[in-house]
Amino acid sequence: MNSDHRLESACRFCSTPLTYTFVDLGMSPLCQDHVKPWELKDMEPFYPLHAYVCENCFLVQLEEFVPPSKIYEDYAYFSSYSDSWLRHVKDYTEKMAKRFSLTSKSQVIELASNDGYLLQYFREKNIPVLGIEPAANVAEYAIRKGIKTEIKFFGNETVFEIIMNHGEADLLIGNNVLAHVPDINDFVSAMKILLKPEGVITMEFPHLLKLIDGNQFDTVYHEHFSYLSFSSVERIFSYHGLTLFDVEELPTHGGSLRIYACHKGDNSKKVSTSVRELRMKEFKAGMETIEYYQQFTERVKETKRNILEFLISAKRKGKSIAGYGAPGKGNTLLNYCGIRTDFIDYTVDRNPHKQGNYLPGTLIPIYHPDMIIRTKPDYVFILPWNLKEEIMENFSFIGEWGGKFVVPIPELRVYDPRAVEMSV
């Protein structure tokens, strides 16, 4: 959908009119659209951050206000800047190479391959790889590492050209990409075309059940068009002739799923018990009812009140607060709660592409992590809470001057590196 906003939108999978709100987070800028110093006086575009749930297929989704070409024209997210994520994908490559007997005669293709963070590990095993990545500035890093990469959006318009130039996939990977595509039918149908007759698709995505249980409202942002349950993904894949034959629950991104898919009719893959168990788990939770989704909004509002109460109290006591990280989720949280430099002096990020810029909407400056050592803040407010263990371990030295960590999700907690966890 374009900016000529219709009163009623339709589900991106089944075209049912969308009338039920999942959560409305007001107006927000694009979460990776960092403001350059010379843009500080320019007007920023804000778009509605209003998620709906389809009453027919229970797909939770945002309307499309910004085309993906705008989101990815100068993309600031580089997967390689998280050590724990690199460990995660290295383990994955070991597991897949073994489970599916991948060799130098196989082909691994990754959709949204970013800076080659994952494919580099298959390449080390002499397994041929191809990355497909729409963000040119990020793809260039992969190409420099020697990872063959096509700079394009994936879908029915490009899939036949990819097959003609590179062949089909034995293993087709999509990590944290399914939620990012506005035309989910086009994307999944193109994956089926790219997959060899006995090939395997694996995809990872944040699990909607965990988002709701963990109060992870800040993972709602414009790059994420869809919020996925196992049941809704199974429905979409089945419609396009693909069977989900296995699934794993993962701790990444606050709780994710890794699904395994094959062509319908590929009898070499048996459907595992974990598929039936997860389907039943979601059903028992109520994920096939509208009522389940309508309870989320009030919890989100209460979380906002608690975060603001903590920040107001800390500032009244004269405490200094710095942020850690400049992730997309952090921008949703800060803009929804109205947190600017009146509460958080600055934030830091390891990614040099973000340093020296300002967070969208809130205009909080982004510095190198050394700034924390220089300014010795009383509190470090961790925005990428899914990496809190890694961050608290690396920055435990803030305890030397009495500094403490603040983690806002699922509920605000303060951690003292010198003592046991304290709850607020």
Coordinates of C-alpha atoms in Angstrom, one line a residue:
M1 CA 0.0 0.0 0.0
N2 CA 1.2 3.5 -0.8
S3 CA 1.0 6.6 1.3
D4 CA -2.5 7.3 -0.1
H5 CA -3.9 5.6 3.0
R6 CA -7.1 3.6 2.6
L7 CA -9.6 3.3 5.4
E8 CA -9.6 -0.5 5.1
S9 CA -6.6 -2.6 4.2
A10 CA -6.5 -6.2 3.2
C11 CA -4.4 -9.1 4.6
R12 CA -1.2 -9.6 2.6
F13 CA -1.7 -13.4 2.5
C14 CA -5.4 -14.0 2.2
S15 CA -6.8 -10.6 1.3
T16 CA -9.4 -10.5 4.1
P17 CA -10.1 -6.9 5.2
L18 CA -8.1 -5.9 8.3
T19 CA -10.3 -4.6 11.1
Y20 CA -8.7 -5.9 14.3
T21 CA -5.9 -4.0 16.0
F22 CA -3.0 -6.0 17.5
V23 CA -1.1 -2.9 18.8
D24 CA -1.0 0.7 17.8
L25 CA 2.4 2.4 18.6
G26 CA 1.5 5.7 17.1
M27 CA 3.7 7.5 14.5
S28 CA 7.4 6.6 14.0
P29 CA 10.2 7.2 11.6
L30 CA 12.0 4.3 9.8
C31 CA 14.1 2.6 12.4
Q32 CA 17.3 2.3 10.5
D33 CA 17.1 5.7 8.9
H34 CA 19.7 7.3 11.1
V35 CA 20.0 11.1 10.9
K36 CA 23.3 12.5 9.6
P37 CA 24.7 15.6 11.4
W38 CA 23.8 17.9 8.4
E39 CA 20.2 16.6 8.5
L40 CA 19.5 17.6 12.0
K41 CA 17.3 20.5 11.0
D42 CA 15.4 18.7 8.3
M43 CA 11.9 17.3 8.7
E44 CA 11.8 13.6 9.2
P45 CA 9.0 11.5 7.7
F46 CA 6.9 9.6 10.3
Y47 CA 4.6 6.7 9.4
P48 CA 1.9 4.9 11.4
L49 CA 3.2 1.9 13.4
H50 CA -0.2 0.2 13.7
A51 CA -0.2 -3.7 13.6
Y52 CA -3.4 -5.6 12.7
V53 CA -4.3 -9.2 13.0
C54 CA -6.2 -11.0 10.2
E55 CA -9.4 -12.6 11.5
N56 CA -9.2 -15.3 8.9
C57 CA -5.6 -16.5 8.8
F58 CA -4.3 -14.8 12.1
L59 CA -1.3 -13.2 10.3
V60 CA -0.2 -10.1 12.3
Q61 CA 0.9 -7.4 10.0
L62 CA 1.7 -3.7 9.3
E63 CA 0.4 -1.9 6.3
E64 CA 3.0 -1.0 3.7
F65 CA 3.7 2.7 3.8
V66 CA 7.3 2.6 2.6
P67 CA 8.6 0.5 -0.3
P68 CA 11.5 -1.9 0.5
S69 CA 13.7 0.0 -2.0
K70 CA 13.5 3.0 0.3
I71 CA 14.3 1.0 3.5
Y72 CA 17.3 -0.8 1.9
E73 CA 18.9 2.0 -0.2
D74 CA 21.5 2.8 2.5
Y75 CA 21.0 0.0 5.1
A76 CA 22.8 0.4 8.5
Y77 CA 22.4 -3.2 9.8
F78 CA 25.5 -5.4 9.5
S79 CA 25.1 -8.9 11.0
S80 CA 28.8 -9.3 11.7
Y81 CA 28.8 -6.8 14.6
S82 CA 27.2 -9.4 17.0
D83 CA 29.6 -12.0 18.3
S84 CA 26.8 -14.2 19.7
W85 CA 25.0 -14.1 16.3
L86 CA 28.1 -15.2 14.5
R87 CA 28.5 -18.1 16.9
H88 CA 24.8 -19.0 16.3
V89 CA 25.2 -19.1 12.5
K90 CA 28.5 -21.0 12.6
D91 CA 26.8 -23.7 14.7
Y92 CA 24.0 -23.7 12.1
T93 CA 26.4 -24.3 9.2
E94 CA 28.0 -27.2 11.0
K95 CA 24.6 -28.7 11.7
M96 CA 23.2 -28.3 8.2
A97 CA 26.3 -29.5 6.4
K98 CA 26.1 -32.7 8.4
R99 CA 22.4 -33.3 8.5
F100 CA 21.9 -32.8 4.7
S101 CA 25.3 -34.2 3.6
L102 CA 26.3 -31.0 1.8
T103 CA 29.4 -31.3 -0.4
S104 CA 31.4 -29.3 -3.0
K105 CA 28.7 -30.5 -5.5
S106 CA 25.9 -28.8 -3.4
Q107 CA 24.7 -25.2 -3.6
V108 CA 23.7 -23.1 -0.7
I109 CA 21.8 -19.9 -1.4
E110 CA 20.9 -17.4 1.2
L111 CA 18.2 -14.7 0.8
A112 CA 19.0 -11.4 2.5
S113 CA 22.6 -12.6 2.9
N114 CA 23.7 -9.2 4.4
D115 CA 27.5 -8.9 4.7
G116 CA 28.2 -12.6 4.1
Y117 CA 28.2 -13.3 7.9
L118 CA 26.7 -16.8 7.4
L119 CA 27.8 -18.0 4.0
Q120 CA 31.5 -17.4 4.9
Y121 CA 31.3 -20.6 7.1
F122 CA 29.9 -22.8 4.3
R123 CA 32.6 -21.4 2.0
E124 CA 35.2 -22.5 4.5
K125 CA 33.9 -26.0 4.0
N126 CA 34.3 -25.7 0.2
I127 CA 30.5 -25.8 -0.3
P128 CA 29.5 -23.4 -3.2
V129 CA 27.4 -20.4 -2.0
L130 CA 25.4 -17.6 -3.4
G131 CA 24.0 -14.6 -1.5
I132 CA 21.1 -12.5 -2.6
E133 CA 21.0 -9.1 -0.9
P134 CA 19.1 -6.0 -1.9
A135 CA 21.2 -3.5 0.2
A136 CA 24.1 -2.7 -2.1
N137 CA 26.2 -1.0 0.6
V138 CA 26.0 -4.2 2.8
A139 CA 26.4 -6.6 -0.2
E140 CA 29.7 -4.9 -1.1
Y141 CA 31.3 -6.2 2.1
A142 CA 30.3 -9.8 1.2
I143 CA 31.7 -9.5 -2.3
R144 CA 35.0 -8.1 -0.9
K145 CA 35.1 -11.3 1.3
G146 CA 34.9 -13.4 -1.9
I147 CA 31.3 -14.4 -1.4
K148 CA 29.4 -14.5 -4.6
T149 CA 26.4 -12.1 -4.2
E150 CA 23.6 -10.9 -6.4
I151 CA 22.4 -7.4 -5.4
K152 CA 18.7 -7.6 -6.0
F153 CA 15.3 -8.1 -4.4
F154 CA 14.2 -11.7 -4.5
G155 CA 10.8 -12.7 -6.0
N156 CA 9.2 -14.1 -9.1
E157 CA 10.7 -11.2 -11.2
T158 CA 14.2 -12.2 -10.4
V159 CA 14.1 -16.0 -9.6
F160 CA 14.4 -17.3 -13.2
E161 CA 17.4 -15.1 -13.9
I162 CA 19.0 -16.4 -10.7
I163 CA 18.4 -20.0 -11.8
M164 CA 19.7 -19.3 -15.3
N165 CA 22.9 -17.8 -14.0
H166 CA 23.6 -19.9 -10.9
G167 CA 21.2 -23.0 -10.8
E168 CA 18.8 -24.1 -8.1
A169 CA 19.4 -24.5 -4.3
D170 CA 20.1 -27.7 -2.3
L171 CA 19.8 -25.6 0.8
L172 CA 17.9 -22.3 0.6
I173 CA 18.3 -20.1 3.7
G174 CA 16.3 -17.1 4.9
N175 CA 17.2 -15.7 8.4
N176 CA 15.0 -12.9 9.6
V177 CA 13.8 -12.0 6.1
L178 CA 10.3 -13.5 5.9
A179 CA 8.9 -10.8 8.2
H180 CA 10.6 -8.1 6.0
V181 CA 8.9 -8.9 2.7
P182 CA 5.7 -7.0 1.9
D183 CA 4.5 -9.5 -0.8
I184 CA 4.8 -12.7 1.2
N185 CA 3.0 -14.8 -1.5
D186 CA 5.4 -13.7 -4.2
F187 CA 8.4 -14.4 -2.0
V188 CA 7.4 -17.9 -0.9
S189 CA 6.2 -19.0 -4.4
A190 CA 9.6 -17.8 -5.7
M191 CA 11.4 -19.9 -3.1
K192 CA 9.6 -23.0 -4.3
I193 CA 10.8 -22.3 -7.8
L194 CA 14.4 -21.9 -6.7
L195 CA 14.5 -25.1 -4.6
K196 CA 15.8 -28.4 -6.1
P197 CA 13.3 -31.3 -6.1
E198 CA 14.8 -32.8 -2.9
G199 CA 16.2 -29.5 -1.6
V200 CA 15.5 -28.0 1.8
I201 CA 14.5 -24.5 2.9
T202 CA 15.4 -23.3 6.4
M203 CA 14.1 -20.0 7.7
E204 CA 14.5 -18.3 11.0
F205 CA 12.1 -15.6 12.3
P206 CA 11.0 -14.2 15.7
H207 CA 8.1 -16.3 17.0
L208 CA 5.0 -14.3 17.5
L209 CA 4.1 -16.4 20.6
K210 CA 7.4 -15.3 22.2
L211 CA 6.8 -11.7 21.2
I212 CA 3.5 -11.7 23.0
D213 CA 4.6 -13.7 26.0
G214 CA 7.8 -11.6 26.3
N215 CA 6.0 -8.3 25.8
Q216 CA 8.4 -7.6 22.9
F217 CA 6.4 -4.7 21.4
D218 CA 9.6 -2.9 20.3
T219 CA 10.2 -5.6 17.7
V220 CA 7.3 -4.0 15.8
Y221 CA 8.8 -1.6 13.2
H222 CA 8.3 -0.7 9.6
E223 CA 10.9 -3.1 8.2
H224 CA 8.9 -5.9 9.7
F225 CA 5.7 -6.2 7.6
S226 CA 4.6 -9.5 9.2
Y227 CA 4.7 -11.1 12.7
L228 CA 4.7 -14.8 12.4
S229 CA 3.3 -17.8 14.3
F230 CA 4.2 -21.3 13.2
S231 CA 0.6 -21.9 12.2
S232 CA 0.4 -18.8 9.9
V233 CA 3.7 -19.7 8.2
E234 CA 2.6 -23.3 7.8
R235 CA -0.6 -22.1 6.1
I236 CA 1.3 -19.8 3.8
F237 CA 3.9 -22.4 2.8
S238 CA 1.2 -25.1 2.3
Y239 CA -0.7 -22.8 0.0
H240 CA 2.4 -22.5 -2.2
G241 CA 3.1 -26.2 -2.3
L242 CA 5.7 -26.5 0.5
T243 CA 5.5 -28.8 3.5
L244 CA 7.1 -27.8 6.9
F245 CA 8.7 -31.1 8.0
D246 CA 10.6 -29.9 11.1
V247 CA 10.8 -26.9 13.4
E248 CA 13.1 -25.9 16.3
E249 CA 12.6 -23.3 19.0
L250 CA 15.6 -21.0 19.3
P251 CA 16.6 -18.4 22.0
T252 CA 17.7 -15.8 19.4
H253 CA 16.0 -12.4 19.0
G254 CA 14.0 -13.0 22.1
G255 CA 12.7 -16.4 20.9
S256 CA 12.7 -17.5 17.3
L257 CA 11.6 -20.5 15.2
R258 CA 13.8 -22.3 12.6
I259 CA 11.5 -24.0 10.2
Y260 CA 12.5 -26.7 7.6
A261 CA 10.5 -26.9 4.4
C262 CA 10.5 -29.2 1.4
H263 CA 8.3 -29.6 -1.7
K264 CA 5.0 -31.3 -1.2
G265 CA 5.4 -34.8 -2.5
D266 CA 9.1 -35.1 -1.4
N267 CA 8.7 -38.3 0.5
S268 CA 12.4 -38.4 1.6
K269 CA 11.5 -36.0 4.5
K270 CA 9.4 -37.3 7.4
V271 CA 7.3 -34.8 9.3
S272 CA 8.8 -34.6 12.8
T273 CA 6.7 -34.7 16.1
S274 CA 8.0 -31.2 16.9
V275 CA 5.8 -29.9 14.1
R276 CA 2.6 -31.4 15.6
E277 CA 3.7 -30.4 19.1
L278 CA 4.2 -26.7 18.2
R279 CA 1.0 -26.6 16.2
M280 CA -0.8 -27.8 19.3
K281 CA 1.1 -25.5 21.7
E282 CA 0.0 -22.5 19.7
F283 CA -3.6 -23.7 19.4
K284 CA -3.8 -24.2 23.2
A285 CA -2.4 -20.7 23.8
G286 CA -5.3 -19.4 21.7
M287 CA -3.4 -18.2 18.7
E288 CA -6.3 -19.2 16.4
T289 CA -8.7 -16.8 18.2
I290 CA -8.9 -13.0 17.8
E291 CA -9.3 -12.5 21.6
Y292 CA -5.7 -13.8 22.2
Y293 CA -4.3 -10.9 20.2
Q294 CA -6.5 -8.1 21.6
Q295 CA -5.1 -8.4 25.1
F296 CA -1.6 -7.2 24.1
T297 CA -2.3 -3.4 23.9
E298 CA -2.9 -2.8 27.6
R299 CA 0.2 -4.6 28.6
V300 CA 2.3 -2.4 26.2
K301 CA 0.8 0.8 27.7
E302 CA 1.6 -0.3 31.2
T303 CA 5.2 -1.1 30.2
K304 CA 5.6 2.4 28.8
R305 CA 4.3 3.9 32.1
N306 CA 6.8 1.8 34.1
I307 CA 9.8 2.8 31.8
L308 CA 8.9 6.5 32.1
E309 CA 8.4 6.3 35.9
F310 CA 11.9 4.8 36.3
L311 CA 13.5 7.4 34.0
I312 CA 11.7 10.3 35.6
S313 CA 12.7 9.1 39.1
A314 CA 16.4 8.6 38.1
K315 CA 16.7 12.0 36.5
R316 CA 15.1 13.7 39.5
K317 CA 17.8 12.1 41.6
G318 CA 20.4 13.6 39.2
K319 CA 21.5 10.3 37.7
S320 CA 23.1 10.1 34.2
I321 CA 21.8 7.6 31.7
A322 CA 23.5 6.4 28.5
G323 CA 22.1 4.0 26.0
Y324 CA 23.8 0.9 24.6
G325 CA 23.1 0.0 21.0
A326 CA 21.2 1.6 18.1
P327 CA 18.9 -1.4 17.0
G328 CA 15.6 -1.1 15.2
K329 CA 13.8 -2.2 18.3
G330 CA 15.4 0.5 20.3
N331 CA 14.0 3.2 18.0
T332 CA 10.5 1.8 18.3
L333 CA 10.7 1.8 22.1
L334 CA 12.2 5.3 22.4
N335 CA 9.8 6.9 19.9
Y336 CA 6.7 5.2 21.4
C337 CA 7.7 6.2 24.9
G338 CA 8.8 9.7 23.9
I339 CA 12.3 9.3 25.3
R340 CA 14.8 11.8 24.0
T341 CA 18.0 13.4 25.3
D342 CA 16.0 14.7 28.3
F343 CA 16.3 11.1 29.6
I344 CA 19.1 9.4 27.7
D345 CA 22.2 11.5 27.0
Y346 CA 23.6 9.4 24.2
T347 CA 23.8 5.9 23.0
V348 CA 26.8 3.8 21.8
D349 CA 27.2 1.2 19.1
R350 CA 30.0 -1.0 17.8
N351 CA 28.9 -0.4 14.2
P352 CA 31.0 2.4 12.7
H353 CA 28.2 3.0 10.1
K354 CA 26.0 4.3 12.9
Q355 CA 28.6 6.2 14.9
G356 CA 28.5 10.0 14.5
N357 CA 24.8 9.9 13.5
Y358 CA 21.6 10.4 15.5
L359 CA 18.7 8.0 16.3
P360 CA 15.7 8.6 14.1
G361 CA 12.9 10.6 15.7
T362 CA 14.6 11.1 19.1
L363 CA 17.8 12.5 17.7
I364 CA 19.9 10.9 20.5
P365 CA 23.6 10.9 19.3
I366 CA 25.4 7.6 18.6
Y367 CA 29.0 7.3 19.7
H368 CA 31.7 4.7 19.9
P369 CA 31.4 2.4 23.0
D370 CA 34.5 4.1 24.5
M371 CA 32.2 7.0 25.4
I372 CA 30.8 5.0 28.3
I373 CA 34.4 4.7 29.8
R374 CA 34.9 8.5 29.4
T375 CA 31.6 9.7 30.8
K376 CA 30.9 6.9 33.5
P377 CA 27.1 7.0 33.4
D378 CA 25.1 5.9 36.4
Y379 CA 22.9 3.7 34.2
V380 CA 23.5 2.0 30.8
F381 CA 20.1 1.4 29.2
I382 CA 20.4 -1.7 27.0
L383 CA 18.3 -1.3 23.8
P384 CA 19.1 -4.6 22.1
W385 CA 17.9 -6.5 25.2
N386 CA 18.1 -9.8 23.2
L387 CA 21.9 -9.4 23.6
K388 CA 21.9 -8.4 27.2
E389 CA 24.1 -11.2 28.5
E390 CA 26.8 -10.4 25.9
I391 CA 26.6 -6.7 26.6
M392 CA 26.6 -7.0 30.4
E393 CA 29.6 -9.3 30.3
N394 CA 31.6 -7.0 28.0
F395 CA 30.7 -3.9 30.0
S396 CA 30.8 -5.3 33.5
F397 CA 33.5 -2.7 34.3
I398 CA 30.7 -0.1 34.8
G399 CA 30.4 -1.6 38.3
E400 CA 33.8 -0.1 39.1
W401 CA 32.1 3.4 39.4
G402 CA 28.7 2.0 40.7
G403 CA 27.1 1.9 37.2
K404 CA 24.1 -0.4 36.6
F405 CA 22.4 -1.8 33.6
V406 CA 18.7 -1.2 32.7
V407 CA 16.9 -3.8 30.6
P408 CA 13.4 -2.5 29.5
I409 CA 11.8 -5.7 28.1
P410 CA 9.9 -7.8 29.0
E411 CA 9.5 -5.7 32.2
L412 CA 12.0 -3.0 33.3
R413 CA 14.8 -4.5 35.4
V414 CA 18.0 -3.0 36.9
Y415 CA 21.1 -5.2 37.0
D416 CA 24.0 -4.4 39.3
P417 CA 27.2 -5.9 37.9
R418 CA 28.6 -6.2 41.4
A419 CA 25.6 -7.9 43.0
V420 CA 22.6 -10.1 42.2
E421 CA 19.8 -8.9 40.0
M422 CA 17.6 -6.2 41.4
S423 CA 14.0 -5.8 40.3
V424 CA 12.3 -2.4 40.0

